[in-house]
XYZ file of C-alpha atoms in Angstrom:
390
model
C 54.223 -29.751 -102.234
C 55.504 -27.032 -99.872
C 57.096 -28.335 -96.708
C 54.933 -28.422 -93.594
C 56.215 -26.271 -90.729
C 53.213 -26.373 -88.420
C 52.930 -27.167 -84.735
C 52.854 -30.937 -85.301
C 55.823 -31.197 -87.676
C 58.044 -32.808 -85.015
C 55.341 -35.037 -83.531
C 54.773 -37.627 -86.237
C 56.248 -40.581 -84.362
C 53.981 -43.598 -84.362
C 54.045 -43.781 -80.553
C 52.110 -40.486 -80.455
C 49.398 -41.638 -82.839
C 46.990 -42.768 -80.100
C 47.373 -39.476 -78.262
C 46.357 -37.536 -81.385
C 43.475 -39.907 -82.003
C 42.245 -39.387 -78.427
C 42.596 -35.606 -78.712
C 40.557 -35.558 -81.911
C 37.833 -37.646 -80.298
C 37.715 -35.206 -77.374
C 37.250 -32.300 -79.793
C 34.348 -34.020 -81.534
C 32.775 -34.880 -78.179
C 33.131 -31.232 -77.173
C 31.288 -30.161 -80.316
C 28.494 -32.644 -79.599
C 28.283 -31.496 -75.977
C 28.163 -27.796 -76.860
C 25.612 -28.496 -79.593
C 23.368 -30.454 -77.218
C 23.656 -27.786 -74.540
C 22.813 -25.036 -77.038
C 19.729 -26.970 -78.111
C 18.683 -27.473 -74.485
C 19.285 -23.797 -73.734
C 17.248 -22.893 -76.808
C 14.294 -24.895 -75.497
C 14.600 -23.242 -72.081
C 14.576 -19.778 -73.652
C 11.571 -20.778 -75.742
C 9.710 -22.094 -72.695
C 10.591 -18.939 -70.759
C 9.343 -16.791 -73.640
C 6.045 -18.683 -73.661
C 5.677 -18.354 -69.884
C 6.363 -14.604 -70.067
C 3.828 -14.135 -72.860
C 1.171 -16.101 -70.955
C 1.792 -13.995 -67.837
C 1.594 -10.742 -69.817
C -1.626 -11.832 -71.559
C -3.271 -12.788 -68.266
C -2.360 -9.525 -66.585
C -3.338 -7.503 -69.633
C -6.861 -8.858 -69.122
C -6.759 -7.836 -65.470
C -5.397 -4.443 -66.463
C -8.273 -3.993 -68.925
C -10.709 -4.496 -66.036
C -8.666 -2.110 -63.914
C -8.836 0.519 -66.653
C -12.626 0.456 -66.446
C -12.455 1.238 -62.734
C -9.663 3.781 -62.640
C -10.225 7.528 -63.200
C -10.301 8.706 -66.806
C -7.219 10.895 -66.486
C -3.480 10.628 -66.952
C -1.930 8.797 -64.007
C 1.841 8.365 -64.237
C 1.889 5.316 -61.963
C -0.527 3.443 -64.245
C 1.544 4.422 -67.270
C 4.682 3.052 -65.559
C 2.850 -0.207 -64.803
C 1.698 -0.575 -68.424
C 5.239 0.174 -69.626
C 6.486 -2.622 -67.366
C 4.007 -5.022 -68.973
C 5.179 -3.911 -72.415
C 8.840 -4.422 -71.524
C 8.171 -7.943 -70.243
C 6.371 -8.724 -73.501
C 9.431 -7.426 -75.362
C 11.546 -9.738 -73.180
C 9.371 -12.622 -74.344
C 10.093 -11.834 -77.989
C 13.795 -11.383 -77.198
C 13.863 -14.843 -75.592
C 12.286 -16.296 -78.738
C 14.969 -14.594 -80.836
C 17.742 -16.004 -78.636
C 16.154 -19.472 -78.785
C 16.038 -19.305 -82.579
C 19.699 -18.264 -82.876
C 20.878 -20.923 -80.427
C 19.027 -23.648 -82.299
C 19.464 -22.600 -85.935
C 22.797 -20.792 -85.915
C 24.666 -22.497 -83.067
C 23.502 -26.024 -82.288
C 22.674 -27.474 -85.706
C 25.459 -25.789 -87.744
C 28.103 -27.069 -85.324
C 27.263 -30.665 -86.185
C 26.812 -29.920 -89.879
C 30.104 -28.029 -90.207
C 32.133 -30.615 -88.318
C 30.733 -33.819 -89.815
C 33.091 -33.940 -92.806
C 36.002 -33.275 -90.462
C 34.954 -36.276 -88.422
C 35.054 -38.423 -91.562
C 38.383 -36.902 -92.565
C 39.886 -37.521 -89.130
C 38.789 -41.136 -89.094
C 40.236 -41.680 -92.577
C 43.564 -40.100 -91.641
C 44.146 -42.543 -88.819
C 42.868 -45.457 -90.919
C 45.156 -44.459 -93.791
C 48.143 -44.139 -91.485
C 47.556 -47.669 -90.270
C 47.327 -48.811 -93.901
C 50.528 -46.979 -94.831
C 52.349 -48.478 -91.882
C 51.106 -51.929 -92.925
C 52.465 -51.328 -96.427
C 55.792 -50.156 -95.005
C 55.943 -53.173 -92.712
C 55.309 -55.570 -95.611
C 57.969 -53.814 -97.688
C 60.475 -54.098 -94.866
C 59.474 -57.736 -94.396
C 60.171 -58.327 -98.093
C 63.502 -56.540 -97.698
C 64.394 -58.821 -94.798
C 63.525 -61.868 -96.914
C 65.713 -60.595 -99.776
C 68.505 -60.004 -97.286
C 68.217 -63.590 -96.024
C 68.240 -64.952 -99.608
C 71.188 -62.736 -100.474
C 73.107 -63.918 -97.430
C 72.350 -67.593 -98.125
C 73.412 -67.330 -101.804
C 76.609 -65.606 -100.758
C 77.389 -68.348 -98.262
C 76.559 -71.116 -100.755
C 78.809 -69.591 -103.435
C 81.702 -69.300 -101.007
C 81.375 -72.894 -99.921
C 80.814 -74.417 -103.407
C 81.706 -71.857 -106.068
C 80.259 -72.580 -109.494
C 78.735 -70.706 -112.375
C 75.274 -71.573 -111.124
C 75.987 -70.476 -107.551
C 77.518 -67.269 -108.897
C 74.428 -66.569 -110.976
C 72.170 -67.176 -107.969
C 74.394 -65.003 -105.821
C 74.332 -62.117 -108.317
C 70.552 -62.451 -108.814
C 70.025 -62.443 -105.042
C 72.277 -59.418 -104.753
C 70.342 -57.534 -107.441
C 66.998 -58.466 -105.862
C 68.190 -57.326 -102.458
C 69.615 -54.053 -103.758
C 66.462 -53.286 -105.725
C 64.274 -54.013 -102.693
C 66.569 -51.940 -100.496
C 66.241 -48.925 -102.787
C 62.501 -49.477 -103.115
C 62.133 -49.651 -99.338
C 64.265 -46.562 -98.781
C 62.367 -44.694 -101.482
C 59.092 -45.657 -99.887
C 60.319 -44.658 -96.403
C 61.631 -41.368 -97.777
C 58.307 -40.541 -99.416
C 56.316 -41.635 -96.376
C 58.289 -39.656 -93.815
C 59.027 -36.685 -96.048
C 55.664 -36.214 -97.749
C 52.908 -38.537 -96.559
C 53.314 -38.180 -92.789
C 53.776 -34.368 -92.883
C 50.663 -34.122 -95.062
C 48.707 -36.173 -92.562
C 50.002 -34.127 -89.629
C 49.078 -30.962 -91.508
C 45.568 -32.318 -92.054
C 45.311 -33.172 -88.361
C 46.325 -29.633 -87.432
C 43.818 -28.201 -89.921
C 41.095 -30.415 -88.463
C 41.975 -29.328 -84.928
C 42.038 -25.649 -85.903
C 38.744 -25.949 -87.756
C 37.028 -27.729 -84.867
C 38.222 -25.124 -82.387
C 37.080 -22.356 -84.740
C 33.660 -23.996 -85.124
C 33.157 -24.180 -81.355
C 34.571 -20.703 -80.780
C 32.511 -19.067 -83.539
C 29.354 -20.831 -82.419
C 29.812 -19.782 -78.808
C 30.560 -16.262 -79.997
C 27.327 -16.130 -82.001
C 25.357 -17.294 -78.971
C 27.141 -14.835 -76.695
C 26.638 -11.952 -79.130
C 22.893 -12.464 -79.457
C 22.474 -12.849 -75.683
C 24.678 -9.802 -75.024
C 22.794 -7.786 -77.632
C 19.433 -8.647 -76.108
C 20.803 -7.999 -72.611
C 22.095 -4.556 -73.638
C 18.763 -3.748 -75.247
C 16.968 -4.982 -72.133
C 19.209 -2.859 -69.916
C 18.425 0.255 -71.985
C 14.692 -0.454 -71.907
C 14.600 -1.051 -68.173
C 16.820 1.962 -67.484
C 14.219 3.995 -69.338
C 11.500 2.415 -67.189
C 13.567 3.208 -64.091
C 13.692 6.868 -65.105
C 9.968 6.799 -65.816
C 9.262 5.389 -62.347
C 11.572 7.944 -60.729
C 9.621 10.712 -62.477
C 6.276 9.525 -61.091
C 4.777 12.262 -58.903
C 2.076 11.096 -56.481
C 1.010 14.715 -56.029
C 0.611 15.266 -59.775
C -1.433 12.076 -60.136
C -3.648 13.297 -57.323
C -3.989 16.711 -58.981
C -5.004 15.038 -62.249
C -7.567 12.955 -60.374
C -9.215 15.783 -58.423
C -9.582 17.806 -61.618
C -12.183 15.255 -62.650
C -14.226 15.793 -59.517
C -17.213 18.137 -59.508
C -16.077 21.012 -57.310
C -18.880 22.397 -55.068
C -20.039 25.885 -56.020
C -19.229 27.180 -52.555
C -15.794 26.902 -51.051
C -15.413 24.252 -48.376
C -15.772 25.823 -44.924
C -15.646 24.421 -41.447
C -19.278 23.745 -40.569
C -20.617 25.557 -37.508
C -23.887 24.970 -35.708
C -25.782 28.150 -34.777
C -27.769 28.711 -31.585
C -31.418 27.890 -32.233
C -33.972 29.399 -29.868
C -36.714 26.976 -28.768
C -39.329 29.633 -29.447
C -38.625 29.506 -33.174
C -39.561 25.835 -33.249
C -43.066 26.488 -31.919
C -43.724 29.400 -34.187
C -44.227 31.804 -31.229
C -43.748 35.513 -31.583
C -40.778 37.007 -29.906
C -42.940 39.463 -27.924
C -45.146 36.829 -26.253
C -42.746 36.098 -23.358
C -43.186 36.839 -19.688
C -41.178 36.385 -16.555
C -42.074 32.706 -16.366
C -40.571 32.073 -19.808
C -37.506 34.271 -20.217
C -35.896 34.750 -23.620
C -32.419 33.164 -23.478
C -29.429 33.669 -25.800
C -26.171 31.886 -26.761
C -24.623 32.461 -23.340
C -24.483 30.894 -19.911
C -27.160 31.866 -17.384
C -26.032 32.469 -13.800
C -28.968 32.941 -11.416
C -30.724 31.215 -8.606
C -32.714 29.052 -11.017
C -29.538 27.347 -12.396
C -28.909 23.960 -10.735
C -25.295 23.621 -11.811
C -22.385 25.303 -10.134
C -20.470 26.724 -13.091
C -17.295 27.027 -11.073
C -17.292 23.359 -10.093
C -18.195 22.381 -13.665
C -15.316 24.503 -14.961
C -12.852 22.850 -12.579
C -14.100 19.420 -13.615
C -13.578 20.313 -17.285
C -10.068 21.567 -16.577
C -9.169 18.330 -14.795
C -10.548 16.318 -17.705
C -8.551 18.445 -20.155
C -5.331 17.845 -18.184
C -5.994 14.110 -18.152
C -6.651 14.109 -21.906
C -3.486 16.099 -22.583
C -1.488 13.526 -20.628
C -3.100 10.656 -22.537
C -2.462 12.446 -25.839
C 1.251 12.888 -25.031
C 1.511 9.219 -24.089
C -0.195 8.189 -27.320
C 2.079 10.476 -29.348
C 5.184 8.956 -27.721
C 3.831 5.453 -28.321
C 3.072 6.243 -31.982
C 6.566 7.659 -32.523
C 8.126 4.528 -31.004
C 5.940 2.274 -33.156
C 6.854 4.292 -36.256
C 10.559 3.855 -35.527
C 10.127 0.123 -34.925
C 8.108 -0.231 -38.115
C 10.736 1.658 -40.125
C 13.456 -0.673 -38.832
C 11.252 -3.647 -39.721
C 10.797 -2.366 -43.279
C 14.541 -1.804 -43.646
C 15.177 -5.326 -42.317
C 12.428 -6.781 -44.549
C 10.578 -8.133 -41.481
C 7.241 -7.589 -43.163
C 5.213 -9.900 -40.909
C 6.308 -7.824 -37.922
C 5.554 -4.640 -39.863
C 2.035 -5.871 -40.606
C 1.421 -6.728 -36.952
C 2.650 -3.288 -35.856
C 0.383 -1.567 -38.363
C -2.760 -2.846 -36.612
C -1.587 -1.429 -33.285
C -0.330 1.763 -34.935
C -3.624 2.433 -36.710
C -5.616 1.856 -33.498
C -3.396 4.213 -31.506
C -3.717 6.888 -34.206
C -7.491 6.533 -34.005
C -7.375 6.839 -30.204
C -5.105 9.885 -30.476
C -7.367 11.698 -32.935
C -10.481 10.801 -30.960
C -8.929 12.229 -27.782
C -7.749 15.335 -29.657
C -11.318 15.919 -30.850
C -12.615 15.345 -27.326
C -9.997 17.740 -25.945
C -11.018 20.383 -28.483
C -14.614 20.074 -27.269
C -13.569 20.443 -23.630
C -11.308 23.409 -24.398
C -14.170 25.117 -26.191
C -16.377 24.540 -23.132
C -13.665 25.795 -20.770
C -13.125 28.916 -22.859
C -16.881 29.534 -22.983
C -17.270 28.940 -19.254
C -14.443 31.338 -18.432
C -16.164 34.081 -20.416
C -19.420 33.345 -18.604
C -17.817 33.422 -15.176
C -16.159 36.772 -15.891
C -19.459 38.167 -17.150
C -21.272 37.017 -13.995
C -18.766 38.860 -11.828
C -19.411 42.047 -13.705
């Protein structure tokens, strides 16, 4: 057999035997621990996959109801939402795939591949103990032969005779034979047997490390592969969301609406003479019932002072303009505060501000409408006053 030149070639001393035995046990415990963890992780992935699939199924039902209510046109935001659902469902399948690999290709094979090594390791240490017992018995026998040899030598020196000489020579031969047998056994044990056992121990260690390393690599590769695929899919969804155009969705929606035949105009109310309501002829009027038009009447029969009314309207307009500026400043301040709240994720504060903001916007628009009415009256009154002077 070729000589062993591995890492453990100089570490075969019997005092190190327990250390190697402990190290081997640690390796087998590591395999069991990694195997158990992989199985637990597999179950977690499987449970997560089930939970994802249940969530997707439930929201698919809700989305089906939403489809019935939404406009029958292409809306990019709905397409992005449905893509998100699809990607989560793909995640569910990916989790099932990872769970299967962790259980079938990582957890179980680790125990199966290492079991024979566990048996081999146990036998190596058992055999070493047996070999050392054999060596000890051989050396014990050698010691006994040495004692017999020494006693026969002493007896022959004290009382030399043919019989004592024969016993002395026989004891010598027995001792020499046992000495050579013991040395031969020690030579074989330390030259061949122990190196072979140390080589086996190194092979076991290397194999166990390879089993754990390869198993972890398989688990890492499948998780990394699914993660890379997930990253690509969600990057695509990110681009899809970034391409969503609210304006285009709105354009697609309004195309479905029935456009009125006439273009939308600002409605205006025309002056309606009271005579037309009674069906009277235009020529049936006298001085008691003058025919009036869409203009102010300034004569002695008018009870209102148009100048005082005009001044009152101007004062009201100034007051409204002041209130409008105050509301605009308040709305701008609320908008800034709300923006800071959104950036700081203070959504409860944002929600509270929205109530106040919406009310102030309503007040602002109501006052702007009121101001428009007053300005129209002021403009009309100014024309009437100028006409009366003429």
